[in-house]
């Protein structure tokens, strides 16, 4: 079966979001352009790494190419709205690619579906016929910065960390290894 690549060259939105309660959240990246909407599921750590790497890429682009990159996302670019519903998972992300398109002066993010076969690096950010399905999004530097800032907020909006062991606290507490098994709650 031929590979499907969903390309968003000028997305209206590209955001990270979650469905579910803290401690039981499913993370999604959602891209929309005109009437097209794609949602892909991924792990919390993948969202966190993508946000960090976008920040690093923007710094490198500014240093290397002299491209104007904002230090913070412009207020107009910040998207605080929830995911568009219904959230229908297109696929679960396995591999992510990140690059800079000097011609269009855009950050390129590619999200590849988990596949049973090993993914060859040549497939990432390429239009080959073989390989896993993908979503490819082009973002301006300010939109990329806004995405990264929102992604950081989404990742950090989960359960509060235990002040002793930094493990997440459940609403009914947790068994803290630093307290020799004593059950801590948020009030402790």
PDB file of C-alpha atoms in Angstrom:
ATOM      1  CA  UNK A   1       0.000   0.000   0.000  1.00  0.00           C
ATOM      2  CA  UNK A   2       1.310   3.454  -0.901  1.00  0.00           C
ATOM      3  CA  UNK A   3       2.496   5.818   1.763  1.00  0.00           C
ATOM      4  CA  UNK A   4       0.243   8.781   2.660  1.00  0.00           C
ATOM      5  CA  UNK A   5       1.946  12.087   3.513  1.00  0.00           C
ATOM      6  CA  UNK A   6      -0.319  14.834   4.857  1.00  0.00           C
ATOM      7  CA  UNK A   7       1.383  18.161   4.076  1.00  0.00           C
ATOM      8  CA  UNK A   8       0.442  21.434   5.784  1.00  0.00           C
ATOM      9  CA  UNK A   9       2.392  24.280   4.123  1.00  0.00           C
ATOM     10  CA  UNK A  10       0.425  27.101   5.775  1.00  0.00           C
ATOM     11  CA  UNK A  11      -1.458  25.565   8.711  1.00  0.00           C
ATOM     12  CA  UNK A  12      -4.163  27.575  10.441  1.00  0.00           C
ATOM     13  CA  UNK A  13      -3.228  25.726  13.640  1.00  0.00           C
ATOM     14  CA  UNK A  14      -0.533  23.314  14.765  1.00  0.00           C
ATOM     15  CA  UNK A  15      -0.819  22.563  18.446  1.00  0.00           C
ATOM     16  CA  UNK A  16      -0.090  20.059  21.173  1.00  0.00           C
ATOM     17  CA  UNK A  17      -2.962  19.066  23.427  1.00  0.00           C
ATOM     18  CA  UNK A  18      -4.308  16.308  25.623  1.00  0.00           C
ATOM     19  CA  UNK A  19      -7.446  14.325  26.232  1.00  0.00           C
ATOM     20  CA  UNK A  20      -8.099  12.908  29.701  1.00  0.00           C
ATOM     21  CA  UNK A  21      -7.279  13.673  33.300  1.00  0.00           C
ATOM     22  CA  UNK A  22      -3.752  14.286  34.643  1.00  0.00           C
ATOM     23  CA  UNK A  23      -2.112  10.932  35.163  1.00  0.00           C
ATOM     24  CA  UNK A  24      -4.245   9.388  32.422  1.00  0.00           C
ATOM     25  CA  UNK A  25      -3.784  11.817  29.537  1.00  0.00           C
ATOM     26  CA  UNK A  26      -3.325  10.990  25.870  1.00  0.00           C
ATOM     27  CA  UNK A  27      -1.131  13.499  24.042  1.00  0.00           C
ATOM     28  CA  UNK A  28      -1.937  14.675  20.527  1.00  0.00           C
ATOM     29  CA  UNK A  29      -0.478  16.965  17.904  1.00  0.00           C
ATOM     30  CA  UNK A  30      -3.138  18.488  15.720  1.00  0.00           C
ATOM     31  CA  UNK A  31      -2.719  20.300  12.410  1.00  0.00           C
ATOM     32  CA  UNK A  32      -5.463  22.086  10.528  1.00  0.00           C
ATOM     33  CA  UNK A  33      -5.528  24.002   7.276  1.00  0.00           C
ATOM     34  CA  UNK A  34      -8.814  25.226   5.824  1.00  0.00           C
ATOM     35  CA  UNK A  35     -11.155  22.225   6.143  1.00  0.00           C
ATOM     36  CA  UNK A  36      -8.458  19.570   6.712  1.00  0.00           C
ATOM     37  CA  UNK A  37      -7.797  18.366  10.260  1.00  0.00           C
ATOM     38  CA  UNK A  38      -5.295  15.700  11.318  1.00  0.00           C
ATOM     39  CA  UNK A  39      -4.640  14.461  14.861  1.00  0.00           C
ATOM     40  CA  UNK A  40      -1.779  12.125  15.739  1.00  0.00           C
ATOM     41  CA  UNK A  41      -1.134  10.552  19.139  1.00  0.00           C
ATOM     42  CA  UNK A  42       2.271  10.450  20.782  1.00  0.00           C
ATOM     43  CA  UNK A  43       3.985  10.101  24.134  1.00  0.00           C
ATOM     44  CA  UNK A  44       4.438  12.954  26.602  1.00  0.00           C
ATOM     45  CA  UNK A  45       8.220  12.657  26.280  1.00  0.00           C
ATOM     46  CA  UNK A  46       7.979  13.028  22.498  1.00  0.00           C
ATOM     47  CA  UNK A  47       6.078  16.308  22.898  1.00  0.00           C
ATOM     48  CA  UNK A  48       8.681  17.516  25.399  1.00  0.00           C
ATOM     49  CA  UNK A  49      11.634  16.580  23.176  1.00  0.00           C
ATOM     50  CA  UNK A  50      10.019  18.159  20.111  1.00  0.00           C
ATOM     51  CA  UNK A  51       9.519  21.458  21.966  1.00  0.00           C
ATOM     52  CA  UNK A  52      13.133  21.444  23.199  1.00  0.00           C
ATOM     53  CA  UNK A  53      14.543  20.597  19.766  1.00  0.00           C
ATOM     54  CA  UNK A  54      12.486  23.315  18.082  1.00  0.00           C
ATOM     55  CA  UNK A  55      14.002  25.833  20.496  1.00  0.00           C
ATOM     56  CA  UNK A  56      17.504  24.561  19.708  1.00  0.00           C
ATOM     57  CA  UNK A  57      16.820  24.588  15.962  1.00  0.00           C
ATOM     58  CA  UNK A  58      15.575  28.196  16.081  1.00  0.00           C
ATOM     59  CA  UNK A  59      18.711  29.285  17.945  1.00  0.00           C
ATOM     60  CA  UNK A  60      20.898  27.528  15.365  1.00  0.00           C
ATOM     61  CA  UNK A  61      18.969  29.038  12.444  1.00  0.00           C
ATOM     62  CA  UNK A  62      19.378  32.512  13.915  1.00  0.00           C
ATOM     63  CA  UNK A  63      23.087  32.000  14.526  1.00  0.00           C
ATOM     64  CA  UNK A  64      23.869  30.333  11.209  1.00  0.00           C
ATOM     65  CA  UNK A  65      21.570  32.100   8.740  1.00  0.00           C
ATOM     66  CA  UNK A  66      20.856  35.376  10.526  1.00  0.00           C
ATOM     67  CA  UNK A  67      17.126  34.706  10.269  1.00  0.00           C
ATOM     68  CA  UNK A  68      14.945  36.858  12.509  1.00  0.00           C
ATOM     69  CA  UNK A  69      13.717  34.534  15.255  1.00  0.00           C
ATOM     70  CA  UNK A  70      11.656  35.849  18.183  1.00  0.00           C
ATOM     71  CA  UNK A  71      12.898  35.030  21.701  1.00  0.00           C
ATOM     72  CA  UNK A  72       9.293  34.595  22.819  1.00  0.00           C
ATOM     73  CA  UNK A  73       6.192  33.832  20.810  1.00  0.00           C
ATOM     74  CA  UNK A  74       4.253  36.930  19.764  1.00  0.00           C
ATOM     75  CA  UNK A  75       0.950  37.121  21.702  1.00  0.00           C
ATOM     76  CA  UNK A  76      -1.009  36.883  18.430  1.00  0.00           C
ATOM     77  CA  UNK A  77       0.615  33.511  17.666  1.00  0.00           C
ATOM     78  CA  UNK A  78      -0.164  31.929  21.049  1.00  0.00           C
ATOM     79  CA  UNK A  79      -3.034  29.451  20.770  1.00  0.00           C
ATOM     80  CA  UNK A  80      -4.756  28.686  24.073  1.00  0.00           C
ATOM     81  CA  UNK A  81      -7.832  26.994  22.626  1.00  0.00           C
ATOM     82  CA  UNK A  82      -8.444  23.269  23.185  1.00  0.00           C
ATOM     83  CA  UNK A  83      -7.983  20.628  20.505  1.00  0.00           C
ATOM     84  CA  UNK A  84     -10.603  20.672  17.767  1.00  0.00           C
ATOM     85  CA  UNK A  85     -13.170  17.931  18.280  1.00  0.00           C
ATOM     86  CA  UNK A  86     -13.792  15.204  17.454  1.00  0.00           C
ATOM     87  CA  UNK A  87     -10.200  14.095  18.055  1.00  0.00           C
ATOM     88  CA  UNK A  88      -9.774  11.150  15.696  1.00  0.00           C
ATOM     89  CA  UNK A  89      -6.321   9.599  15.839  1.00  0.00           C
ATOM     90  CA  UNK A  90      -4.836   9.238  12.348  1.00  0.00           C
ATOM     91  CA  UNK A  91      -1.901   7.219  13.712  1.00  0.00           C
ATOM     92  CA  UNK A  92       0.518   6.952  16.650  1.00  0.00           C
ATOM     93  CA  UNK A  93       3.845   8.718  16.107  1.00  0.00           C
ATOM     94  CA  UNK A  94       6.960   6.581  16.110  1.00  0.00           C
ATOM     95  CA  UNK A  95       9.668   8.702  14.483  1.00  0.00           C
ATOM     96  CA  UNK A  96       9.907  12.488  14.300  1.00  0.00           C
ATOM     97  CA  UNK A  97      11.960  14.610  11.948  1.00  0.00           C
ATOM     98  CA  UNK A  98      12.851  18.272  12.293  1.00  0.00           C
ATOM     99  CA  UNK A  99      14.522  20.544   9.791  1.00  0.00           C
ATOM    100  CA  UNK A 100      14.854  24.011   8.317  1.00  0.00           C
ATOM    101  CA  UNK A 101      13.672  24.888   4.812  1.00  0.00           C
ATOM    102  CA  UNK A 102      15.907  27.815   3.831  1.00  0.00           C
ATOM    103  CA  UNK A 103      13.893  28.502   0.677  1.00  0.00           C
ATOM    104  CA  UNK A 104      10.593  29.113   2.486  1.00  0.00           C
ATOM    105  CA  UNK A 105      12.289  30.143   5.774  1.00  0.00           C
ATOM    106  CA  UNK A 106      10.213  27.623   7.677  1.00  0.00           C
ATOM    107  CA  UNK A 107      10.694  25.001  10.346  1.00  0.00           C
ATOM    108  CA  UNK A 108       9.663  21.613   8.968  1.00  0.00           C
ATOM    109  CA  UNK A 109       8.271  19.024  11.362  1.00  0.00           C
ATOM    110  CA  UNK A 110       7.583  15.508  10.162  1.00  0.00           C
ATOM    111  CA  UNK A 111       5.759  12.923  12.240  1.00  0.00           C
ATOM    112  CA  UNK A 112       5.942   9.312  11.036  1.00  0.00           C
ATOM    113  CA  UNK A 113       3.604   6.525  12.065  1.00  0.00           C
ATOM    114  CA  UNK A 114       4.889   3.618  14.108  1.00  0.00           C
ATOM    115  CA  UNK A 115       5.745   0.800  11.748  1.00  0.00           C
ATOM    116  CA  UNK A 116       6.728  -2.815  12.182  1.00  0.00           C
ATOM    117  CA  UNK A 117       9.775  -2.432   9.942  1.00  0.00           C
ATOM    118  CA  UNK A 118      12.800  -0.381  10.920  1.00  0.00           C
ATOM    119  CA  UNK A 119      12.516   3.170   9.554  1.00  0.00           C
ATOM    120  CA  UNK A 120      15.389   4.186   7.304  1.00  0.00           C
ATOM    121  CA  UNK A 121      16.609   7.743   7.977  1.00  0.00           C
ATOM    122  CA  UNK A 122      16.247   8.501   4.262  1.00  0.00           C
ATOM    123  CA  UNK A 123      12.458   8.255   4.636  1.00  0.00           C
ATOM    124  CA  UNK A 124      12.281  11.179   7.083  1.00  0.00           C
ATOM    125  CA  UNK A 125      11.551  14.491   5.307  1.00  0.00           C
ATOM    126  CA  UNK A 126      11.475  12.680   1.954  1.00  0.00           C
ATOM    127  CA  UNK A 127       8.639  11.898  -0.451  1.00  0.00           C
ATOM    128  CA  UNK A 128       9.556   8.270  -1.156  1.00  0.00           C
ATOM    129  CA  UNK A 129       6.692   5.908  -2.007  1.00  0.00           C
ATOM    130  CA  UNK A 130       7.747   3.371   0.614  1.00  0.00           C
ATOM    131  CA  UNK A 131       7.632   3.962   4.341  1.00  0.00           C
ATOM    132  CA  UNK A 132       5.178   4.807   7.093  1.00  0.00           C
ATOM    133  CA  UNK A 133       2.413   7.397   6.739  1.00  0.00           C
ATOM    134  CA  UNK A 134       3.444  10.890   7.787  1.00  0.00           C
ATOM    135  CA  UNK A 135       2.308  14.396   8.659  1.00  0.00           C
ATOM    136  CA  UNK A 136       4.593  17.209   7.478  1.00  0.00           C
ATOM    137  CA  UNK A 137       4.061  20.741   8.799  1.00  0.00           C
ATOM    138  CA  UNK A 138       5.828  23.955   7.759  1.00  0.00           C
ATOM    139  CA  UNK A 139       5.904  26.699  10.431  1.00  0.00           C
ATOM    140  CA  UNK A 140       7.267  30.234  10.448  1.00  0.00           C
ATOM    141  CA  UNK A 141       9.856  30.846  13.183  1.00  0.00           C
ATOM    142  CA  UNK A 142       7.302  32.723  15.311  1.00  0.00           C
ATOM    143  CA  UNK A 143       4.682  29.973  14.866  1.00  0.00           C
ATOM    144  CA  UNK A 144       7.309  27.349  15.769  1.00  0.00           C
ATOM    145  CA  UNK A 145       8.217  29.303  18.912  1.00  0.00           C
ATOM    146  CA  UNK A 146       4.493  29.535  19.806  1.00  0.00           C
ATOM    147  CA  UNK A 147       4.096  25.775  19.268  1.00  0.00           C
ATOM    148  CA  UNK A 148       7.083  25.044  21.531  1.00  0.00           C
ATOM    149  CA  UNK A 149       5.793  27.338  24.300  1.00  0.00           C
ATOM    150  CA  UNK A 150       2.338  25.745  24.216  1.00  0.00           C
ATOM    151  CA  UNK A 151       3.844  22.249  24.156  1.00  0.00           C
ATOM    152  CA  UNK A 152       5.860  23.083  27.283  1.00  0.00           C
ATOM    153  CA  UNK A 153       2.708  24.315  29.043  1.00  0.00           C
ATOM    154  CA  UNK A 154       0.769  21.188  28.044  1.00  0.00           C
ATOM    155  CA  UNK A 155       3.510  18.860  29.282  1.00  0.00           C
ATOM    156  CA  UNK A 156       3.839  20.732  32.585  1.00  0.00           C
ATOM    157  CA  UNK A 157       0.073  20.928  33.192  1.00  0.00           C
ATOM    158  CA  UNK A 158      -0.081  17.385  34.556  1.00  0.00           C
ATOM    159  CA  UNK A 159       0.191  16.150  38.106  1.00  0.00           C
ATOM    160  CA  UNK A 160       2.242  18.126  40.616  1.00  0.00           C
ATOM    161  CA  UNK A 161       5.604  16.577  41.480  1.00  0.00           C
ATOM    162  CA  UNK A 162       6.319  15.279  44.978  1.00  0.00           C
ATOM    163  CA  UNK A 163       8.585  17.823  46.717  1.00  0.00           C
ATOM    164  CA  UNK A 164      10.831  15.000  47.964  1.00  0.00           C
ATOM    165  CA  UNK A 165      11.228  12.529  45.094  1.00  0.00           C
ATOM    166  CA  UNK A 166       9.861  14.554  42.126  1.00  0.00           C
ATOM    167  CA  UNK A 167       7.601  11.652  41.090  1.00  0.00           C
ATOM    168  CA  UNK A 168       4.075  12.760  40.095  1.00  0.00           C
ATOM    169  CA  UNK A 169       1.510  12.928  42.891  1.00  0.00           C
ATOM    170  CA  UNK A 170      -1.791  11.191  42.260  1.00  0.00           C
ATOM    171  CA  UNK A 171      -4.882  12.898  43.724  1.00  0.00           C
ATOM    172  CA  UNK A 172      -4.863  10.248  46.471  1.00  0.00           C
ATOM    173  CA  UNK A 173      -1.066  10.547  47.006  1.00  0.00           C
ATOM    174  CA  UNK A 174       1.743   8.112  46.305  1.00  0.00           C
ATOM    175  CA  UNK A 175       4.202   5.917  48.123  1.00  0.00           C
ATOM    176  CA  UNK A 176       7.300   8.098  48.282  1.00  0.00           C
ATOM    177  CA  UNK A 177      10.618   6.231  48.200  1.00  0.00           C
ATOM    178  CA  UNK A 178      12.231   9.080  50.147  1.00  0.00           C
ATOM    179  CA  UNK A 179       9.735   8.566  52.998  1.00  0.00           C
ATOM    180  CA  UNK A 180      10.425   4.849  53.316  1.00  0.00           C
ATOM    181  CA  UNK A 181       6.951   3.923  52.075  1.00  0.00           C
ATOM    182  CA  UNK A 182       4.966   6.682  53.835  1.00  0.00           C
ATOM    183  CA  UNK A 183       1.976   7.652  51.666  1.00  0.00           C
ATOM    184  CA  UNK A 184       2.121  11.348  50.691  1.00  0.00           C
ATOM    185  CA  UNK A 185      -0.865  13.420  49.535  1.00  0.00           C
ATOM    186  CA  UNK A 186      -0.917  16.834  47.871  1.00  0.00           C
ATOM    187  CA  UNK A 187      -1.589  18.450  51.265  1.00  0.00           C
ATOM    188  CA  UNK A 188       1.513  16.916  52.947  1.00  0.00           C
TER     189      UNK A 188
END
